[in-house]
Amino acid sequence: MTPTITQTNLYINGEYVPSVKGETLSIYSPNDDSLVTDKIQAGSEADVDKAVAAAKAVFPAWRNTAGSERGRLMLRFADLLEASTERMAELESVAMGQPVSVAKKAIAGGLSVWRYYAGWAGKIRGDSFMPTEADGSYKLVQYEPLGVCAGICAWNGSHGLAAWKLAPALAAGNTYVLKPSEKSPLALLEYGRLFAEAGFPPGVVNIVPGAGPTGSAIASHMDIAKVAFTGSAAVGRAVMKAASASNLKTVTLELGGKSPALVFADADLANAVQHTSAGFLRNSGQVCFASSRVLVHESVADEYVRGVKAAFEAARLQMAHSLRPETVYGPVADRKQFERIMGFLDHAKAEGTQVLAGGGRLGDQGTFIEPTVFLNPDLGSRVYREEIFGPVLSINTFRDEDEAVRLANDTSYGLGSSVYTSDLGRALRVADKMDAGTVGINGVFITSAQTPFGGFKQSGTGKESGEEGLRAYLRAKTIHINMHPLSSAKQ
């Protein structure tokens, strides 16, 4: 049963309000193409201005709020969000096809982030240096909030991405404007009532859904000090250009990847198969750091391939309507994403790439795509080199460790990677050589609130999560105190 949609307006200065222009977004269920709602208000430049003005007005008071109080409010919000897990999961599911079982885990992950950063509020420390150097000055370094910050979320993991952006910013004393994706705004719009119930002052958090023009207005706004963006590389470049052309605001970009998984001859193959099939297919392959390129040692390739083929064929039988509690894999996010992925499949098959499993759509309704495996695609092919962002895996072989590392790093991306081997020395040696921001050993990489997340190369710049994610919402101020002012005056 489709959940009732209760919040369709923007959340600005503590109130739900319609957009200035009255433009709306339509959400269609990827399960059956039915209309969920056509009443989601789309924020315009004028709405972004209102949200930023509200955040700017309350910033001095929020900055000066005791850290312990900010942390208390964040913990209260987390408790309210946890109590709303069932509804939030259903809203996410109906918007972009994420199975409710997966959505609940994603919400739990976001909750851990909120509680982690709530513990940081009030514990932001600086540095000091005693006047023992030649200049005789006492030196202080203090860390201050940036001001009004903004986040632009992707659609594939709304709760985790919102937590990565909002929680460290609020803990550090910043105020915020959040833009949910136009594909999955339903759950994040509900956050407004939770922030109000938790006791956050009006204006501290503002939620403005919308498509490209809304994001552009945020990226180019002169009163926003920082923008954190998660999405495609093309849009990320546009965000960086707009930030540079406006007020040189700080930018954090997480732009996806084409991540490798290396399976060595001494790996536990059953474990490797499990993690590169079920682990890869979570959220129907719509995970930015998912290892969509498997490189397996030629001596165990046949056995590994048999295992993956069986796993993908079994996964096909576990695809169903995302609102069913037993569903493991759902449809891809929407019709546009479906057509994009199908274009990759059709192109690969036209090139003669061997299809090991899947390769087509599933059913005649919705945006279900069969879990697909391509065997030995050409190393220059689109299906091997470009981010597909769907349930599509490619498998190639390697002869030795050096070739494995070379093939793994031969990409313009550098977000995720994984290594499967029983040799700890090799695992750490290869992890050190991976040109990627994250490495999982003998398992898919799992994000943690305690550790930073982000990529190298064209996978983005900056980090979210962990202490580095907090530092990204602070600026350092250096203060030098002359300890001998009278002596200096006489010279």
C-alpha positions as semicolon CSV with decimal commas, in nm:
position;residue;x (nm);y (nm);z (nm)
1;M;0,000;0,000;0,000
2;T;0,137;0,339;-0,102
3;P;0,205;0,565;0,198
4;T;0,009;0,888;0,232
5;I;0,202;1,195;0,118
6;T;0,156;1,467;0,380
7;Q;0,441;1,712;0,314
8;T;0,475;1,866;-0,032
9;N;0,580;2,223;0,054
10;L;0,922;2,373;0,113
11;Y;1,044;2,398;0,473
12;I;1,179;2,749;0,533
13;N;1,231;2,932;0,862
14;G;1,048;2,667;1,061
15;E;0,738;2,655;0,842
16;Y;0,609;2,457;0,545
17;V;0,540;2,706;0,267
18;P;0,455;2,683;-0,105
19;S;0,715;2,787;-0,359
20;V;0,711;3,144;-0,486
21;K;0,642;3,044;-0,847
22;G;0,418;2,748;-0,770
23;E;0,615;2,509;-0,991
24;T;0,585;2,144;-0,895
25;L;0,765;1,812;-0,931
26;S;0,599;1,482;-1,018
27;I;0,703;1,153;-0,863
28;Y;0,619;0,826;-1,038
29;S;0,655;0,487;-0,873
30;P;0,934;0,285;-1,035
31;N;0,742;-0,026;-0,932
32;D;0,456;0,024;-1,178
33;D;0,494;0,374;-1,331
34;S;0,192;0,504;-1,139
35;L;0,178;0,867;-1,027
36;V;0,266;0,903;-0,658
37;T;0,222;1,280;-0,642
38;D;0,244;1,580;-0,872
39;K;0,233;1,837;-0,594
40;I;0,594;1,857;-0,467
41;Q;0,684;2,225;-0,465
42;A;0,998;2,307;-0,665
43;G;1,221;2,574;-0,519
44;S;1,312;2,871;-0,739
45;E;1,593;3,122;-0,699
46;A;1,357;3,334;-0,491
47;D;1,287;3,040;-0,258
48;V;1,659;2,975;-0,217
49;D;1,703;3,343;-0,130
50;K;1,435;3,312;0,141
51;A;1,593;2,999;0,284
52;V;1,941;3,152;0,289
53;A;1,809;3,471;0,450
54;A;1,646;3,266;0,726
55;A;1,963;3,066;0,784
56;K;2,176;3,381;0,783
57;A;1,952;3,558;1,034
58;V;1,966;3,276;1,289
59;F;2,334;3,192;1,241
60;P;2,475;3,423;1,514
61;A;2,241;3,276;1,776
62;W;2,299;2,918;1,663
63;R;2,674;2,967;1,656
64;N;2,666;3,094;2,012
65;T;2,440;2,815;2,135
66;A;2,630;2,591;2,375
67;G;2,773;2,288;2,201
68;S;2,609;2,061;2,457
69;E;2,271;2,209;2,365
70;R;2,331;2,164;1,992
71;G;2,425;1,805;2,062
72;R;2,113;1,751;2,272
73;L;1,889;1,877;1,992
74;M;2,066;1,656;1,740
75;L;2,017;1,349;1,960
76;R;1,651;1,440;2,001
77;F;1,615;1,465;1,623
78;A;1,784;1,127;1,582
79;D;1,540;0,970;1,830
80;L;1,243;1,113;1,641
81;L;1,383;0,996;1,309
82;E;1,436;0,648;1,450
83;A;1,076;0,639;1,570
84;S;0,968;0,732;1,215
85;T;1,178;0,462;1,047
86;E;0,886;0,264;0,906
87;R;0,724;0,565;0,739
88;M;1,052;0,711;0,618
89;A;1,147;0,377;0,461
90;E;0,814;0,355;0,281
91;L;0,847;0,710;0,147
92;E;1,196;0,637;0,016
93;S;1,076;0,311;-0,135
94;V;0,780;0,455;-0,320
95;A;0,989;0,744;-0,457
96;M;1,289;0,560;-0,599
97;G;1,224;0,189;-0,562
98;Q;1,455;0,112;-0,273
99;P;1,323;-0,197;-0,091
100;V;1,191;-0,104;0,253
101;S;1,432;-0,355;0,407
102;V;1,724;-0,172;0,246
103;A;1,582;0,170;0,329
104;K;1,556;0,081;0,698
105;K;1,925;-0,012;0,703
106;A;2,011;0,315;0,528
107;I;1,816;0,510;0,790
108;A;1,997;0,322;1,067
109;G;2,327;0,421;0,907
110;G;2,218;0,783;0,899
111;L;2,118;0,766;1,265
112;S;2,467;0,654;1,360
113;V;2,605;0,961;1,182
114;W;2,369;1,196;1,367
115;R;2,465;1,049;1,703
116;Y;2,835;1,046;1,620
117;Y;2,840;1,418;1,539
118;A;2,614;1,505;1,831
119;G;2,900;1,378;2,044
120;W;3,136;1,621;1,871
121;A;2,927;1,929;1,947
122;G;3,103;2,112;2,230
123;K;3,428;1,921;2,178
124;I;3,572;2,120;1,891
125;R;3,919;2,207;2,007
126;G;4,189;2,438;1,885
127;D;4,567;2,453;1,929
128;S;4,809;2,665;2,125
129;F;5,185;2,718;2,108
130;M;5,387;2,850;2,398
131;P;5,606;3,159;2,344
132;T;5,933;2,969;2,332
133;E;6,022;3,058;1,974
134;A;6,235;3,356;1,875
135;D;5,938;3,591;1,823
136;G;5,818;3,541;2,182
137;S;5,450;3,536;2,086
138;Y;5,180;3,309;2,227
139;K;4,997;3,148;1,935
140;L;4,639;3,027;1,923
141;V;4,447;2,848;1,651
142;Q;4,071;2,837;1,691
143;Y;3,813;2,672;1,466
144;E;3,496;2,855;1,374
145;P;3,180;2,764;1,181
146;L;3,162;2,884;0,822
147;G;2,814;3,037;0,832
148;V;2,531;2,937;0,600
149;C;2,609;2,606;0,432
150;A;2,418;2,400;0,179
151;G;2,391;2,040;0,066
152;I;2,268;1,895;-0,262
153;C;2,174;1,529;-0,223
154;A;2,167;1,245;-0,474
155;W;1,861;1,022;-0,490
156;N;2,016;0,684;-0,413
157;G;2,075;0,727;-0,039
158;S;1,883;1,027;0,092
159;H;1,912;0,963;0,466
160;G;2,281;0,882;0,474
161;L;2,373;1,170;0,244
162;A;2,160;1,416;0,442
163;A;2,325;1,301;0,765
164;W;2,675;1,340;0,620
165;K;2,591;1,698;0,527
166;L;2,362;1,825;0,799
167;A;2,500;1,660;1,113
168;P;2,863;1,783;1,107
169;A;2,754;2,127;0,991
170;L;2,505;2,171;1,276
171;A;2,744;2,028;1,534
172;A;3,002;2,287;1,427
173;G;2,754;2,574;1,461
174;N;2,658;2,632;1,098
175;T;2,306;2,680;0,963
176;Y;2,186;2,492;0,657
177;V;1,990;2,481;0,333
178;L;1,932;2,124;0,210
179;K;1,818;2,030;-0,139
180;P;1,680;1,678;-0,169
181;S;1,696;1,516;-0,511
182;E;1,398;1,579;-0,734
183;K;1,371;1,199;-0,767
184;S;1,342;1,124;-0,394
185;P;1,228;1,428;-0,193
186;L;0,943;1,267;0,001
187;A;1,125;1,141;0,310
188;L;1,360;1,438;0,350
189;L;1,067;1,680;0,335
190;E;0,935;1,507;0,647
191;Y;1,251;1,612;0,830
192;G;1,110;1,961;0,879
193;R;0,847;1,852;1,130
194;L;1,108;1,642;1,312
195;F;1,346;1,937;1,343
196;A;1,061;2,150;1,477
197;E;0,953;1,883;1,724
198;A;1,313;1,834;1,837
199;G;1,329;2,204;1,927
200;F;1,562;2,344;1,660
201;P;1,519;2,721;1,624
202;P;1,344;2,827;1,301
203;G;1,589;2,885;1,017
204;V;1,867;2,659;1,141
205;V;1,766;2,397;0,884
206;N;1,576;2,475;0,564
207;I;1,469;2,218;0,303
208;V;1,421;2,325;-0,058
209;P;1,357;2,046;-0,310
210;G;1,395;2,105;-0,680
211;A;1,576;2,007;-0,996
212;G;1,879;2,160;-1,170
213;P;1,780;2,528;-1,144
214;T;1,741;2,496;-0,765
215;G;2,086;2,343;-0,733
216;S;2,231;2,613;-0,957
217;A;2,080;2,886;-0,739
218;I;2,241;2,726;-0,434
219;A;2,582;2,679;-0,594
220;S;2,598;3,041;-0,710
221;H;2,448;3,209;-0,403
222;M;2,666;3,484;-0,263
223;D;2,566;3,424;0,101
224;I;2,634;3,050;0,112
225;A;2,980;2,974;0,251
226;K;3,001;2,606;0,154
227;V;2,816;2,361;-0,066
228;A;2,843;1,982;-0,043
229;F;2,728;1,801;-0,357
230;T;2,673;1,432;-0,427
231;G;2,593;1,332;-0,784
232;S;2,734;1,303;-1,133
233;A;3,073;1,430;-1,244
234;A;2,917;1,660;-1,505
235;V;2,693;1,833;-1,252
236;G;2,976;1,840;-0,997
237;R;3,190;2,038;-1,240
238;A;2,902;2,282;-1,289
239;V;2,867;2,323;-0,912
240;M;3,239;2,395;-0,877
241;K;3,229;2,651;-1,160
242;A;2,929;2,827;-1,008
243;A;3,092;2,830;-0,665
244;S;3,411;2,977;-0,810
245;A;3,231;3,236;-1,022
246;S;3,021;3,358;-0,729
247;N;3,192;3,399;-0,392
248;L;3,460;3,127;-0,404
249;K;3,259;2,920;-0,160
250;T;3,411;2,599;-0,025
251;V;3,302;2,291;-0,219
252;T;3,290;1,921;-0,131
253;L;3,217;1,693;-0,425
254;E;3,139;1,321;-0,429
255;L;3,097;1,226;-0,792
256;G;3,075;0,850;-0,819
257;G;3,306;0,591;-0,964
258;K;3,380;0,278;-1,159
259;S;3,528;0,080;-0,876
260;P;3,731;-0,241;-0,908
261;A;3,718;-0,563;-0,705
262;L;4,035;-0,776;-0,721
263;V;3,991;-1,150;-0,661
264;F;4,324;-1,330;-0,615
265;A;4,385;-1,703;-0,655
266;D;4,411;-1,757;-0,279
267;A;4,083;-1,579;-0,202
268;D;3,791;-1,747;-0,029
269;L;3,587;-1,770;-0,350
270;A;3,254;-1,827;-0,179
271;N;3,309;-1,507;0,017
272;A;3,423;-1,319;-0,294
273;V;3,117;-1,436;-0,488
274;Q;2,884;-1,332;-0,205
275;H;3,025;-0,982;-0,176
276;T;3,056;-0,914;-0,549
277;S;2,701;-1,037;-0,616
278;A;2,467;-0,974;-0,322
279;G;2,694;-0,701;-0,187
280;F;2,716;-0,533;-0,525
281;L;2,346;-0,563;-0,605
282;R;2,220;-0,393;-0,288
283;N;2,007;-0,099;-0,389
284;S;2,003;-0,253;-0,740
285;G;2,365;-0,156;-0,798
286;Q;2,284;0,212;-0,741
287;V;2,571;0,272;-0,500
288;C;2,841;0,519;-0,599
289;F;3,132;0,314;-0,464
290;A;2,999;-0,030;-0,564
291;S;3,267;-0,245;-0,732
292;S;3,117;-0,283;-1,079
293;R;3,444;-0,409;-1,235
294;V;3,563;-0,746;-1,108
295;L;3,920;-0,850;-1,192
296;V;3,978;-1,217;-1,110
297;H;4,296;-1,424;-1,134
298;E;4,284;-1,639;-1,445
299;S;4,357;-1,961;-1,250
300;V;4,029;-1,937;-1,053
301;A;3,822;-1,746;-1,308
302;D;3,610;-2,040;-1,423
303;E;3,506;-2,134;-1,069
304;Y;3,440;-1,773;-0,974
305;V;3,234;-1,710;-1,289
306;R;3,014;-2,013;-1,222
307;G;2,947;-1,886;-0,871
308;V;2,860;-1,532;-0,983
309;K;2,634;-1,658;-1,262
310;A;2,436;-1,866;-1,014
311;A;2,419;-1,577;-0,765
312;F;2,290;-1,329;-1,023
313;E;2,031;-1,572;-1,151
314;A;1,914;-1,628;-0,793
315;A;1,900;-1,250;-0,735
316;R;1,667;-1,216;-1,034
317;L;1,412;-1,426;-0,846
318;Q;1,438;-1,192;-0,546
319;M;1,334;-0,880;-0,738
320;A;0,985;-0,758;-0,658
321;H;0,774;-0,458;-0,559
322;S;0,989;-0,246;-0,328
323;L;0,717;-0,195;-0,065
324;R;0,695;-0,568;0,009
325;P;0,885;-0,644;0,329
326;E;1,041;-0,960;0,183
327;T;1,180;-0,788;-0,128
328;V;1,559;-0,795;-0,155
329;Y;1,611;-0,610;-0,485
330;G;1,383;-0,348;-0,635
331;P;1,359;-0,147;-0,956
332;V;1,601;0,127;-1,056
333;A;1,510;0,481;-0,955
334;D;1,297;0,605;-1,243
335;R;1,225;0,583;-1,613
336;K;1,518;0,808;-1,707
337;Q;1,763;0,590;-1,515
338;F;1,605;0,277;-1,663
339;E;1,651;0,402;-2,020
340;R;2,009;0,505;-1,949
341;I;2,104;0,161;-1,814
342;M;1,924;-0,020;-2,094
343;G;2,123;0,191;-2,338
344;F;2,445;0,053;-2,187
345;L;2,315;-0,303;-2,212
346;D;2,203;-0,266;-2,572
347;H;2,533;-0,106;-2,672
348;A;2,740;-0,380;-2,507
349;K;2,537;-0,656;-2,669
350;A;2,563;-0,483;-3,008
351;E;2,942;-0,487;-2,967
352;G;2,928;-0,863;-2,916
353;T;3,013;-0,862;-2,544
354;Q;2,928;-1,197;-2,386
355;V;2,630;-1,186;-2,152
356;L;2,682;-1,426;-1,863
357;A;2,352;-1,349;-1,688
358;G;2,058;-1,114;-1,733
359;G;2,087;-0,843;-1,995
360;G;1,728;-0,724;-2,022
361;R;1,428;-0,577;-1,846
362;L;1,225;-0,775;-1,597
363;G;0,850;-0,770;-1,638
364;D;0,634;-0,532;-1,839
365;Q;0,573;-0,270;-1,570
366;G;0,800;-0,044;-1,374
367;T;1,175;-0,004;-1,413
368;F;1,303;-0,348;-1,319
369;I;1,631;-0,454;-1,485
370;E;1,767;-0,808;-1,464
371;P;2,088;-0,840;-1,261
372;T;2,339;-0,852;-1,546
373;V;2,694;-0,983;-1,585
374;F;2,916;-0,916;-1,886
375;L;3,214;-1,145;-1,936
376;N;3,543;-1,009;-2,070
377;P;3,419;-0,678;-2,213
378;D;3,674;-0,486;-2,414
379;L;3,886;-0,268;-2,185
380;G;3,794;0,036;-2,391
381;S;3,421;-0,032;-2,402
382;R;3,160;0,191;-2,243
383;V;3,026;-0,087;-2,022
384;Y;3,377;-0,136;-1,877
385;R;3,486;0,225;-1,842
386;E;3,176;0,436;-1,770
387;E;2,969;0,449;-1,453
388;I;2,640;0,267;-1,523
389;F;2,484;0,300;-1,178
390;G;2,270;-0,007;-1,201
391;P;2,275;-0,387;-1,152
392;V;2,541;-0,443;-1,417
393;L;2,874;-0,615;-1,341
394;S;3,169;-0,682;-1,571
395;I;3,428;-0,956;-1,518
396;N;3,780;-0,961;-1,662
397;T;4,090;-1,163;-1,572
398;F;4,449;-1,084;-1,473
399;R;4,772;-1,286;-1,460
400;D;4,963;-1,138;-1,166
401;E;4,948;-0,875;-0,895
402;D;5,111;-0,600;-1,098
403;E;4,861;-0,643;-1,381
404;A;4,573;-0,650;-1,133
405;V;4,678;-0,318;-0,980
406;R;4,739;-0,162;-1,322
407;L;4,395;-0,263;-1,449
408;A;4,228;-0,153;-1,126
409;N;4,379;0,195;-1,141
410;D;4,322;0,241;-1,514
411;T;4,018;0,464;-1,470
412;S;3,943;0,833;-1,436
413;Y;3,758;0,756;-1,112
414;G;3,896;0,673;-0,770
415;L;3,618;0,628;-0,518
416;G;3,597;0,265;-0,409
417;S;3,781;-0,066;-0,440
418;S;3,797;-0,407;-0,277
419;V;4,058;-0,682;-0,249
420;Y;3,993;-1,053;-0,189
421;T;4,288;-1,263;-0,070
422;S;4,390;-1,480;0,224
423;D;4,738;-1,324;0,227
424;L;4,732;-1,031;0,471
425;G;5,059;-0,894;0,337
426;R;4,922;-0,888;-0,015
427;A;4,596;-0,734;0,105
428;L;4,772;-0,440;0,267
429;R;5,027;-0,407;-0,013
430;V;4,757;-0,392;-0,280
431;A;4,537;-0,162;-0,070
432;D;4,829;0,078;-0,049
433;K;4,859;0,076;-0,428
434;M;4,488;0,135;-0,493
435;D;4,433;0,484;-0,633
436;A;4,100;0,514;-0,454
437;G;3,970;0,685;-0,143
438;T;3,819;0,369;0,007
439;V;3,931;0,005;0,014
440;G;3,745;-0,298;0,146
441;I;3,945;-0,613;0,218
442;N;3,762;-0,945;0,185
443;G;3,432;-0,764;0,170
444;V;3,255;-0,473;0,011
445;F;3,350;-0,138;0,162
446;I;3,099;-0,033;0,429
447;T;3,083;0,330;0,533
448;S;3,128;0,421;0,898
449;A;3,048;0,739;1,088
450;Q;3,399;0,723;1,236
451;T;3,597;0,727;0,911
452;P;3,616;0,975;0,622
453;F;3,451;0,898;0,290
454;G;3,545;1,044;-0,045
455;G;3,733;0,975;-0,364
456;F;4,043;1,056;-0,562
457;K;4,078;1,181;-0,919
458;Q;3,744;1,258;-1,087
459;S;3,548;1,096;-0,807
460;G;3,551;1,428;-0,627
461;T;3,724;1,648;-0,376
462;G;3,701;1,673;0,001
463;K;3,567;1,425;0,255
464;E;3,246;1,356;0,438
465;S;3,201;1,153;0,758
466;G;3,450;1,106;1,038
467;E;3,648;1,387;1,196
468;E;3,748;1,512;0,850
469;G;3,379;1,557;0,771
470;L;3,351;1,787;1,074
471;R;3,662;1,984;0,982
472;A;3,509;2,049;0,641
473;Y;3,252;2,273;0,813
474;L;3,508;2,473;1,011
475;R;3,762;2,741;0,929
476;A;4,087;2,796;1,115
477;K;4,166;3,135;1,264
478;T;4,519;3,208;1,389
479;I;4,578;3,453;1,674
480;H;4,927;3,566;1,782
481;I;4,968;3,747;2,116
482;N;5,274;3,962;2,168
483;M;5,393;3,865;2,518
484;H;5,627;4,165;2,549
485;P;5,437;4,470;2,420
486;L;5,634;4,727;2,626
487;S;5,968;4,588;2,517
488;S;5,851;4,592;2,159
489;A;5,736;4,949;2,187
490;K;6,082;5,065;2,299
491;Q;6,254;4,909;2,001
